[in-house]
């Protein structure tokens, strides 16, 4: 979602099912409060579809708690991503913010 939307982690965790409409994701940015409409990239749509099929939570990204999944906090998702970068043995300069620049 970082690479396909270019949004901040705080904005990504707030993205909800209702924000996806007609090939776009609409989100009010936390920092500026500006509402932006972003194209829903095919790669992102393909990645979200199986994930969304596993839960009925309103937000797009939920925790792995099978009994009661809940939406991530920005801090929690940042830590998860950092751990994933380390597990993948990526260089230390690979960051969530860098994903925004890649977008």
PDB file of C-alpha atoms in Angstrom:
ATOM      1  CA  UNK A   1       0.000   0.000   0.000  1.00  0.00           C
ATOM      2  CA  UNK A   2       2.949   2.317   0.636  1.00  0.00           C
ATOM      3  CA  UNK A   3       4.270   1.897  -2.879  1.00  0.00           C
ATOM      4  CA  UNK A   4       0.905   1.846  -4.649  1.00  0.00           C
ATOM      5  CA  UNK A   5      -0.633   4.835  -2.861  1.00  0.00           C
ATOM      6  CA  UNK A   6       2.323   6.918  -1.644  1.00  0.00           C
ATOM      7  CA  UNK A   7       0.415   7.690   1.548  1.00  0.00           C
ATOM      8  CA  UNK A   8       1.712   7.978   5.100  1.00  0.00           C
ATOM      9  CA  UNK A   9       1.356   5.022   7.464  1.00  0.00           C
ATOM     10  CA  UNK A  10      -1.250   6.947   9.484  1.00  0.00           C
ATOM     11  CA  UNK A  11      -3.361   7.332   6.344  1.00  0.00           C
ATOM     12  CA  UNK A  12      -2.954   3.722   5.238  1.00  0.00           C
ATOM     13  CA  UNK A  13      -4.245   2.264   8.503  1.00  0.00           C
ATOM     14  CA  UNK A  14      -7.413   4.367   8.163  1.00  0.00           C
ATOM     15  CA  UNK A  15      -8.218   3.244   4.621  1.00  0.00           C
ATOM     16  CA  UNK A  16     -11.536   1.405   4.645  1.00  0.00           C
ATOM     17  CA  UNK A  17     -13.602  -0.694   2.275  1.00  0.00           C
ATOM     18  CA  UNK A  18     -15.944   2.212   1.650  1.00  0.00           C
ATOM     19  CA  UNK A  19     -13.005   4.277   0.374  1.00  0.00           C
ATOM     20  CA  UNK A  20     -12.624   1.986  -2.649  1.00  0.00           C
ATOM     21  CA  UNK A  21     -14.992   2.957  -5.431  1.00  0.00           C
ATOM     22  CA  UNK A  22     -14.842   2.748  -9.217  1.00  0.00           C
ATOM     23  CA  UNK A  23     -11.140   1.946  -9.387  1.00  0.00           C
ATOM     24  CA  UNK A  24     -10.044   4.583  -6.880  1.00  0.00           C
ATOM     25  CA  UNK A  25      -9.191   4.889  -3.206  1.00  0.00           C
ATOM     26  CA  UNK A  26     -10.380   8.084  -1.529  1.00  0.00           C
ATOM     27  CA  UNK A  27      -8.702   9.137   1.695  1.00  0.00           C
ATOM     28  CA  UNK A  28      -8.558  12.241   3.874  1.00  0.00           C
ATOM     29  CA  UNK A  29      -4.900  12.768   4.692  1.00  0.00           C
ATOM     30  CA  UNK A  30      -4.232  12.956   8.405  1.00  0.00           C
ATOM     31  CA  UNK A  31      -1.545  15.642   8.157  1.00  0.00           C
ATOM     32  CA  UNK A  32      -3.280  18.073   5.799  1.00  0.00           C
ATOM     33  CA  UNK A  33      -6.920  16.939   6.075  1.00  0.00           C
ATOM     34  CA  UNK A  34      -7.048  17.148   2.275  1.00  0.00           C
ATOM     35  CA  UNK A  35      -9.166  14.471   0.596  1.00  0.00           C
ATOM     36  CA  UNK A  36      -7.351  12.796  -2.257  1.00  0.00           C
ATOM     37  CA  UNK A  37      -8.553  10.261  -4.801  1.00  0.00           C
ATOM     38  CA  UNK A  38      -5.882   7.800  -5.851  1.00  0.00           C
ATOM     39  CA  UNK A  39      -6.046   5.265  -8.651  1.00  0.00           C
ATOM     40  CA  UNK A  40      -6.376   1.711  -7.358  1.00  0.00           C
ATOM     41  CA  UNK A  41      -3.401  -0.014  -8.956  1.00  0.00           C
ATOM     42  CA  UNK A  42      -4.093  -3.485 -10.319  1.00  0.00           C
ATOM     43  CA  UNK A  43      -1.260  -4.907  -8.164  1.00  0.00           C
ATOM     44  CA  UNK A  44      -2.821  -3.425  -5.035  1.00  0.00           C
ATOM     45  CA  UNK A  45      -6.319  -4.567  -5.973  1.00  0.00           C
ATOM     46  CA  UNK A  46      -4.987  -8.105  -6.595  1.00  0.00           C
ATOM     47  CA  UNK A  47      -3.183  -8.100  -3.221  1.00  0.00           C
ATOM     48  CA  UNK A  48      -6.162  -6.740  -1.278  1.00  0.00           C
ATOM     49  CA  UNK A  49      -8.791  -9.105  -2.698  1.00  0.00           C
ATOM     50  CA  UNK A  50      -7.670 -12.294  -0.889  1.00  0.00           C
ATOM     51  CA  UNK A  51      -6.959 -10.327   2.302  1.00  0.00           C
ATOM     52  CA  UNK A  52     -10.411  -8.743   2.341  1.00  0.00           C
ATOM     53  CA  UNK A  53     -12.000 -12.141   1.725  1.00  0.00           C
ATOM     54  CA  UNK A  54     -10.642 -13.344   5.090  1.00  0.00           C
ATOM     55  CA  UNK A  55     -12.370 -10.703   7.232  1.00  0.00           C
ATOM     56  CA  UNK A  56     -15.357  -8.375   7.254  1.00  0.00           C
ATOM     57  CA  UNK A  57     -13.734  -5.541   9.195  1.00  0.00           C
ATOM     58  CA  UNK A  58     -14.340  -2.058   7.787  1.00  0.00           C
ATOM     59  CA  UNK A  59     -10.633  -1.140   7.508  1.00  0.00           C
ATOM     60  CA  UNK A  60      -8.517  -2.730   4.797  1.00  0.00           C
ATOM     61  CA  UNK A  61      -5.589  -3.864   6.932  1.00  0.00           C
ATOM     62  CA  UNK A  62      -6.276  -5.844  10.085  1.00  0.00           C
ATOM     63  CA  UNK A  63      -4.162  -7.649  12.658  1.00  0.00           C
ATOM     64  CA  UNK A  64      -3.596 -11.395  12.437  1.00  0.00           C
ATOM     65  CA  UNK A  65      -5.803 -12.136  15.438  1.00  0.00           C
ATOM     66  CA  UNK A  66      -8.088 -14.825  14.005  1.00  0.00           C
ATOM     67  CA  UNK A  67     -10.707 -14.578  16.770  1.00  0.00           C
ATOM     68  CA  UNK A  68     -11.111 -10.831  16.612  1.00  0.00           C
ATOM     69  CA  UNK A  69      -9.099  -8.992  13.970  1.00  0.00           C
ATOM     70  CA  UNK A  70      -8.830  -5.264  14.483  1.00  0.00           C
ATOM     71  CA  UNK A  71      -7.377  -2.349  12.583  1.00  0.00           C
ATOM     72  CA  UNK A  72      -3.692  -1.570  12.943  1.00  0.00           C
ATOM     73  CA  UNK A  73      -2.319   1.524  14.607  1.00  0.00           C
ATOM     74  CA  UNK A  74       0.279   3.402  12.573  1.00  0.00           C
ATOM     75  CA  UNK A  75       2.918   2.547  15.168  1.00  0.00           C
ATOM     76  CA  UNK A  76       2.010  -1.143  15.211  1.00  0.00           C
ATOM     77  CA  UNK A  77       2.132  -1.420  11.431  1.00  0.00           C
ATOM     78  CA  UNK A  78       5.441   0.479  11.323  1.00  0.00           C
ATOM     79  CA  UNK A  79       6.959  -2.063  13.729  1.00  0.00           C
ATOM     80  CA  UNK A  80       5.554  -4.998  11.743  1.00  0.00           C
ATOM     81  CA  UNK A  81       7.052  -3.592   8.539  1.00  0.00           C
ATOM     82  CA  UNK A  82      10.420  -2.942  10.158  1.00  0.00           C
ATOM     83  CA  UNK A  83      10.507  -6.533  11.389  1.00  0.00           C
ATOM     84  CA  UNK A  84       9.607  -7.759   7.886  1.00  0.00           C
ATOM     85  CA  UNK A  85      12.420  -5.700   6.337  1.00  0.00           C
ATOM     86  CA  UNK A  86      14.877  -7.234   8.807  1.00  0.00           C
ATOM     87  CA  UNK A  87      13.558 -10.760   8.242  1.00  0.00           C
ATOM     88  CA  UNK A  88      14.005 -10.236   4.501  1.00  0.00           C
ATOM     89  CA  UNK A  89      17.600  -9.119   5.218  1.00  0.00           C
ATOM     90  CA  UNK A  90      17.012  -5.804   3.471  1.00  0.00           C
ATOM     91  CA  UNK A  91      19.456  -2.938   4.005  1.00  0.00           C
ATOM     92  CA  UNK A  92      18.882  -0.731   7.045  1.00  0.00           C
ATOM     93  CA  UNK A  93      18.029   2.233   4.825  1.00  0.00           C
ATOM     94  CA  UNK A  94      14.862   0.503   3.522  1.00  0.00           C
ATOM     95  CA  UNK A  95      12.080   2.319   5.382  1.00  0.00           C
ATOM     96  CA  UNK A  96       8.334   2.865   5.279  1.00  0.00           C
ATOM     97  CA  UNK A  97       8.909   6.479   4.334  1.00  0.00           C
ATOM     98  CA  UNK A  98      11.104   5.308   1.473  1.00  0.00           C
ATOM     99  CA  UNK A  99       8.071   3.425   0.132  1.00  0.00           C
ATOM    100  CA  UNK A 100       6.278   6.747  -0.225  1.00  0.00           C
ATOM    101  CA  UNK A 101       9.162   8.146  -2.242  1.00  0.00           C
ATOM    102  CA  UNK A 102       9.143   5.044  -4.438  1.00  0.00           C
ATOM    103  CA  UNK A 103       5.511   5.761  -5.249  1.00  0.00           C
TER     104      UNK A 103
END
